[in-house]
PDB file of C-alpha atoms in Angstrom:
ATOM      1  CA  MET A   1     -43.161 -17.167  19.871  1.00 46.00           C
ATOM      2  CA  ARG A   2     -42.465 -16.432  23.493  1.00 47.00           C
ATOM      3  CA  GLU A   3     -41.892 -12.862  24.623  1.00 51.00           C
ATOM      4  CA  LYS A   4     -38.269 -13.580  25.533  1.00 47.00           C
ATOM      5  CA  GLU A   5     -37.563 -14.863  22.013  1.00 44.00           C
ATOM      6  CA  LEU A   6     -39.201 -11.788  20.475  1.00 44.00           C
ATOM      7  CA  SER A   7     -37.008  -9.466  22.527  1.00 45.00           C
ATOM      8  CA  ASN A   8     -33.907 -11.299  21.282  1.00 46.00           C
ATOM      9  CA  LEU A   9     -34.943 -10.715  17.683  1.00 45.00           C
ATOM     10  CA  THR A  10     -35.693  -7.049  18.087  1.00 44.00           C
ATOM     11  CA  GLY A  11     -32.695  -6.213  20.248  1.00 46.00           C
ATOM     12  CA  SER A  12     -32.603  -4.039  23.312  1.00 49.00           C
ATOM     13  CA  GLY A  13     -33.525  -0.401  23.094  1.00 53.00           C
ATOM     14  CA  SER A  14     -33.148   1.266  19.723  1.00 58.00           C
ATOM     15  CA  HIS A  15     -30.415  -1.080  18.459  1.00 63.00           C
ATOM     16  CA  ARG A  16     -31.279  -3.797  16.001  1.00 73.00           C
ATOM     17  CA  PHE A  17     -28.729  -6.589  16.104  1.00 83.00           C
ATOM     18  CA  THR A  18     -28.899  -7.803  12.523  1.00 87.00           C
ATOM     19  CA  LEU A  19     -26.298  -7.883   9.798  1.00 86.00           C
ATOM     20  CA  PRO A  20     -28.064  -8.152   6.437  1.00 85.00           C
ATOM     21  CA  LYS A  21     -26.220  -9.377   3.382  1.00 89.00           C
ATOM     22  CA  SER A  22     -26.657  -5.944   1.793  1.00 84.00           C
ATOM     23  CA  HIS A  23     -24.227  -4.505   4.385  1.00 88.00           C
ATOM     24  CA  ILE A  24     -21.460  -6.998   3.615  1.00 91.00           C
ATOM     25  CA  LEU A  25     -18.589  -5.873   1.396  1.00 92.00           C
ATOM     26  CA  SER A  26     -18.188  -8.311  -1.471  1.00 91.00           C
ATOM     27  CA  GLY A  27     -16.669  -8.470  -4.906  1.00 92.00           C
ATOM     28  CA  ARG A  28     -13.097  -8.369  -6.096  1.00 93.00           C
ATOM     29  CA  ARG A  29     -13.286  -4.755  -7.301  1.00 92.00           C
ATOM     30  CA  ASN A  30     -14.568  -3.478  -3.938  1.00 90.00           C
ATOM     31  CA  PHE A  31     -11.757  -5.216  -2.054  1.00 92.00           C
ATOM     32  CA  GLU A  32      -9.148  -3.969  -4.553  1.00 92.00           C
ATOM     33  CA  GLU A  33     -10.406  -0.399  -4.076  1.00 90.00           C
ATOM     34  CA  LEU A  34     -10.345  -0.856  -0.317  1.00 91.00           C
ATOM     35  CA  PHE A  35      -6.758  -2.112  -0.266  1.00 92.00           C
ATOM     36  CA  SER A  36      -5.419   0.348  -2.840  1.00 92.00           C
ATOM     37  CA  GLY A  37      -6.567   3.579  -1.228  1.00 83.00           C
ATOM     38  CA  SER A  38      -7.269   2.908   2.397  1.00 82.00           C
ATOM     39  CA  SER A  39      -6.073   3.648   5.890  1.00 91.00           C
ATOM     40  CA  LEU A  40      -5.149   1.056   8.484  1.00 95.00           C
ATOM     41  CA  ILE A  41      -5.916   0.863  12.186  1.00 95.00           C
ATOM     42  CA  LYS A  42      -3.765  -1.761  13.900  1.00 95.00           C
ATOM     43  CA  ASN A  43      -4.549  -3.798  16.963  1.00 92.00           C
ATOM     44  CA  LYS A  44      -2.906  -6.818  18.544  1.00 92.00           C
ATOM     45  CA  ASP A  45      -4.925  -9.582  16.869  1.00 93.00           C
ATOM     46  CA  VAL A  46      -7.262  -7.760  14.466  1.00 95.00           C
ATOM     47  CA  ASN A  47      -6.589  -4.913  12.025  1.00 96.00           C
ATOM     48  CA  LEU A  48      -9.125  -2.637  10.366  1.00 96.00           C
ATOM     49  CA  ARG A  49      -8.756  -1.241   6.836  1.00 96.00           C
ATOM     50  CA  TYR A  50     -11.128   1.524   5.844  1.00 94.00           C
ATOM     51  CA  ALA A  51     -11.791   3.908   2.993  1.00 92.00           C
ATOM     52  CA  THR A  52     -14.195   6.840   2.912  1.00 89.00           C
ATOM     53  CA  TYR A  53     -15.980   8.055  -0.189  1.00 85.00           C
ATOM     54  CA  PRO A  54     -17.812  11.368  -0.674  1.00 82.00           C
ATOM     55  CA  ASP A  55     -20.550   9.489  -2.530  1.00 75.00           C
ATOM     56  CA  ALA A  56     -23.383   8.656  -0.118  1.00 66.00           C
ATOM     57  CA  GLY A  57     -24.626   5.990  -2.509  1.00 70.00           C
ATOM     58  CA  ARG A  58     -21.732   3.730  -1.506  1.00 70.00           C
ATOM     59  CA  ASN A  59     -23.207   3.192   1.987  1.00 82.00           C
ATOM     60  CA  LEU A  60     -21.550   1.522   4.937  1.00 87.00           C
ATOM     61  CA  LEU A  61     -20.147  -1.857   3.920  1.00 91.00           C
ATOM     62  CA  VAL A  62     -18.085  -4.209   6.072  1.00 94.00           C
ATOM     63  CA  GLY A  63     -15.885  -7.174   5.179  1.00 96.00           C
ATOM     64  CA  PHE A  64     -14.260  -9.920   7.215  1.00 96.00           C
ATOM     65  CA  ILE A  65     -10.916 -11.401   6.168  1.00 94.00           C
ATOM     66  CA  ALA A  66      -8.952 -14.344   7.513  1.00 94.00           C
ATOM     67  CA  PRO A  67      -5.878 -14.874   5.298  1.00 94.00           C
ATOM     68  CA  LYS A  68      -4.643 -18.344   4.390  1.00 93.00           C
ATOM     69  CA  LYS A  69      -1.452 -17.898   6.388  1.00 92.00           C
ATOM     70  CA  ILE A  70      -3.354 -18.187   9.682  1.00 89.00           C
ATOM     71  CA  GLY A  71      -4.586 -21.756   9.234  1.00 88.00           C
ATOM     72  CA  ASN A  72      -6.765 -24.187   7.392  1.00 92.00           C
ATOM     73  CA  ALA A  73     -10.326 -23.491   6.227  1.00 94.00           C
ATOM     74  CA  VAL A  74     -11.896 -24.635   9.501  1.00 94.00           C
ATOM     75  CA  HIS A  75      -9.863 -22.136  11.527  1.00 93.00           C
ATOM     76  CA  ARG A  76     -10.356 -19.313   9.024  1.00 94.00           C
ATOM     77  CA  ASN A  77     -14.126 -19.824   8.934  1.00 94.00           C
ATOM     78  CA  ARG A  78     -14.352 -19.874  12.736  1.00 94.00           C
ATOM     79  CA  THR A  79     -12.318 -16.685  12.939  1.00 94.00           C
ATOM     80  CA  LYS A  80     -14.579 -14.951  10.411  1.00 94.00           C
ATOM     81  CA  ARG A  81     -17.662 -16.118  12.341  1.00 95.00           C
ATOM     82  CA  LEU A  82     -16.235 -14.610  15.532  1.00 95.00           C
ATOM     83  CA  LEU A  83     -15.482 -11.337  13.741  1.00 96.00           C
ATOM     84  CA  ARG A  84     -18.975 -11.183  12.216  1.00 95.00           C
ATOM     85  CA  GLU A  85     -20.680 -11.849  15.542  1.00 95.00           C
ATOM     86  CA  ALA A  86     -18.571  -9.288  17.413  1.00 95.00           C
ATOM     87  CA  TYR A  87     -19.323  -6.702  14.732  1.00 95.00           C
ATOM     88  CA  ARG A  88     -23.036  -7.569  14.625  1.00 94.00           C
ATOM     89  CA  LEU A  89     -23.368  -6.925  18.356  1.00 94.00           C
ATOM     90  CA  ASN A  90     -21.388  -3.662  18.274  1.00 93.00           C
ATOM     91  CA  GLN A  91     -22.150  -2.146  14.867  1.00 91.00           C
ATOM     92  CA  HIS A  92     -24.205   0.601  16.522  1.00 90.00           C
ATOM     93  CA  ILE A  93     -20.916   2.311  17.443  1.00 90.00           C
ATOM     94  CA  ILE A  94     -20.626   3.288  13.769  1.00 87.00           C
ATOM     95  CA  THR A  95     -24.082   2.999  12.247  1.00 82.00           C
ATOM     96  CA  ASP A  96     -26.008   5.128  14.759  1.00 79.00           C
ATOM     97  CA  LEU A  97     -24.038   8.309  14.148  1.00 72.00           C
ATOM     98  CA  PRO A  98     -25.754  10.958  12.000  1.00 69.00           C
ATOM     99  CA  GLU A  99     -22.528  12.139  10.315  1.00 63.00           C
ATOM    100  CA  PHE A 100     -22.210   8.788   8.527  1.00 63.00           C
ATOM    101  CA  THR A 101     -25.428   9.223   6.541  1.00 65.00           C
ATOM    102  CA  ASP A 102     -23.939  11.387   3.776  1.00 75.00           C
ATOM    103  CA  ILE A 103     -20.678   9.517   3.105  1.00 80.00           C
ATOM    104  CA  GLY A 104     -19.676   6.110   1.849  1.00 84.00           C
ATOM    105  CA  LEU A 105     -17.553   4.061   4.219  1.00 88.00           C
ATOM    106  CA  HIS A 106     -16.094   0.662   3.373  1.00 91.00           C
ATOM    107  CA  TYR A 107     -14.071  -1.203   5.964  1.00 93.00           C
ATOM    108  CA  ALA A 108     -12.778  -4.714   6.580  1.00 96.00           C
ATOM    109  CA  PHE A 109     -11.583  -6.542   9.664  1.00 96.00           C
ATOM    110  CA  LEU A 110      -8.413  -8.594   9.110  1.00 95.00           C
ATOM    111  CA  ALA A 111      -7.599 -11.370  11.560  1.00 95.00           C
ATOM    112  CA  LYS A 112      -3.928 -11.938  12.341  1.00 93.00           C
ATOM    113  CA  ARG A 113      -4.286 -15.277  14.132  1.00 89.00           C
ATOM    114  CA  THR A 114      -6.906 -17.932  14.766  1.00 84.00           C
ATOM    115  CA  THR A 115      -6.482 -18.833  18.426  1.00 80.00           C
ATOM    116  CA  LEU A 116      -8.815 -16.122  19.634  1.00 82.00           C
ATOM    117  CA  SER A 117     -11.602 -16.199  22.186  1.00 91.00           C
ATOM    118  CA  PHE A 118     -14.846 -14.376  21.522  1.00 94.00           C
ATOM    119  CA  GLU A 119     -14.181 -11.969  24.405  1.00 95.00           C
ATOM    120  CA  THR A 120     -10.813 -11.005  22.913  1.00 94.00           C
ATOM    121  CA  VAL A 121     -12.267 -10.498  19.456  1.00 95.00           C
ATOM    122  CA  GLN A 122     -15.199  -8.489  20.781  1.00 96.00           C
ATOM    123  CA  SER A 123     -13.037  -6.139  22.859  1.00 96.00           C
ATOM    124  CA  GLN A 124     -10.707  -5.514  19.913  1.00 96.00           C
ATOM    125  CA  VAL A 125     -13.596  -4.944  17.493  1.00 96.00           C
ATOM    126  CA  VAL A 126     -15.063  -2.372  19.907  1.00 96.00           C
ATOM    127  CA  GLU A 127     -11.679  -0.618  20.148  1.00 96.00           C
ATOM    128  CA  LEU A 128     -11.296  -0.574  16.363  1.00 96.00           C
ATOM    129  CA  LEU A 129     -14.831   0.714  15.748  1.00 95.00           C
ATOM    130  CA  THR A 130     -14.362   3.456  18.340  1.00 95.00           C
ATOM    131  CA  GLU A 131     -11.077   4.514  16.732  1.00 95.00           C
ATOM    132  CA  LEU A 132     -12.702   4.434  13.282  1.00 93.00           C
ATOM    133  CA  ARG A 133     -15.558   6.620  14.508  1.00 91.00           C
ATOM    134  CA  GLU A 134     -13.096   9.134  15.977  1.00 90.00           C
ATOM    135  CA  ARG A 135     -10.957   9.267  12.820  1.00 89.00           C
ATOM    136  CA  VAL A 136     -13.863   9.679  10.424  1.00 86.00           C
ATOM    137  CA  SER A 137     -15.536  12.276  12.664  1.00 83.00           C
ATOM    138  CA  ALA A 138     -12.269  14.234  12.917  1.00 81.00           C
ATOM    139  CA  ASN A 139     -11.864  14.251   9.127  1.00 75.00           C
ATOM    140  CA  ARG A 140     -15.426  15.461   8.613  1.00 67.00           C
ATOM    141  CA  SER A 141     -15.387  18.266  11.168  1.00 56.00           C
ATOM    142  CA  PRO A 142     -15.251  21.766   9.629  1.00 52.00           C
ATOM    143  CA  LEU A 143     -12.065  23.711  10.281  1.00 45.00           C
TER     144      LEU A 143
END
């Protein structure tokens, strides 16, 4: 493998740009828990639902949702691919913070429409992750 290809696999600096299956939120019960007792951060085209748990064993898990009302399967799958890629490249905003090691955090990105460019999705995902980091950090700070 060429050196350039190796650097793409390992990422730049200390960030590793992978999204393993073990970090993906799945299962009906997990999504029901997320939607029943969660908070919402709204944005123009993408929303973020999140729930924190005091149990560190629940880890950081992320889901990607494109509801049926926004189009056929082709459009929904493309939208979820865009969301996954934008998150994969910017997950360090959340995962690199030390205060997230002793809590469980489940969150899901919800697309509101399908006619999105990657640049739009990426900028909104960064905004949502930054807001999530601020909210969770504020809730965890001692009074």
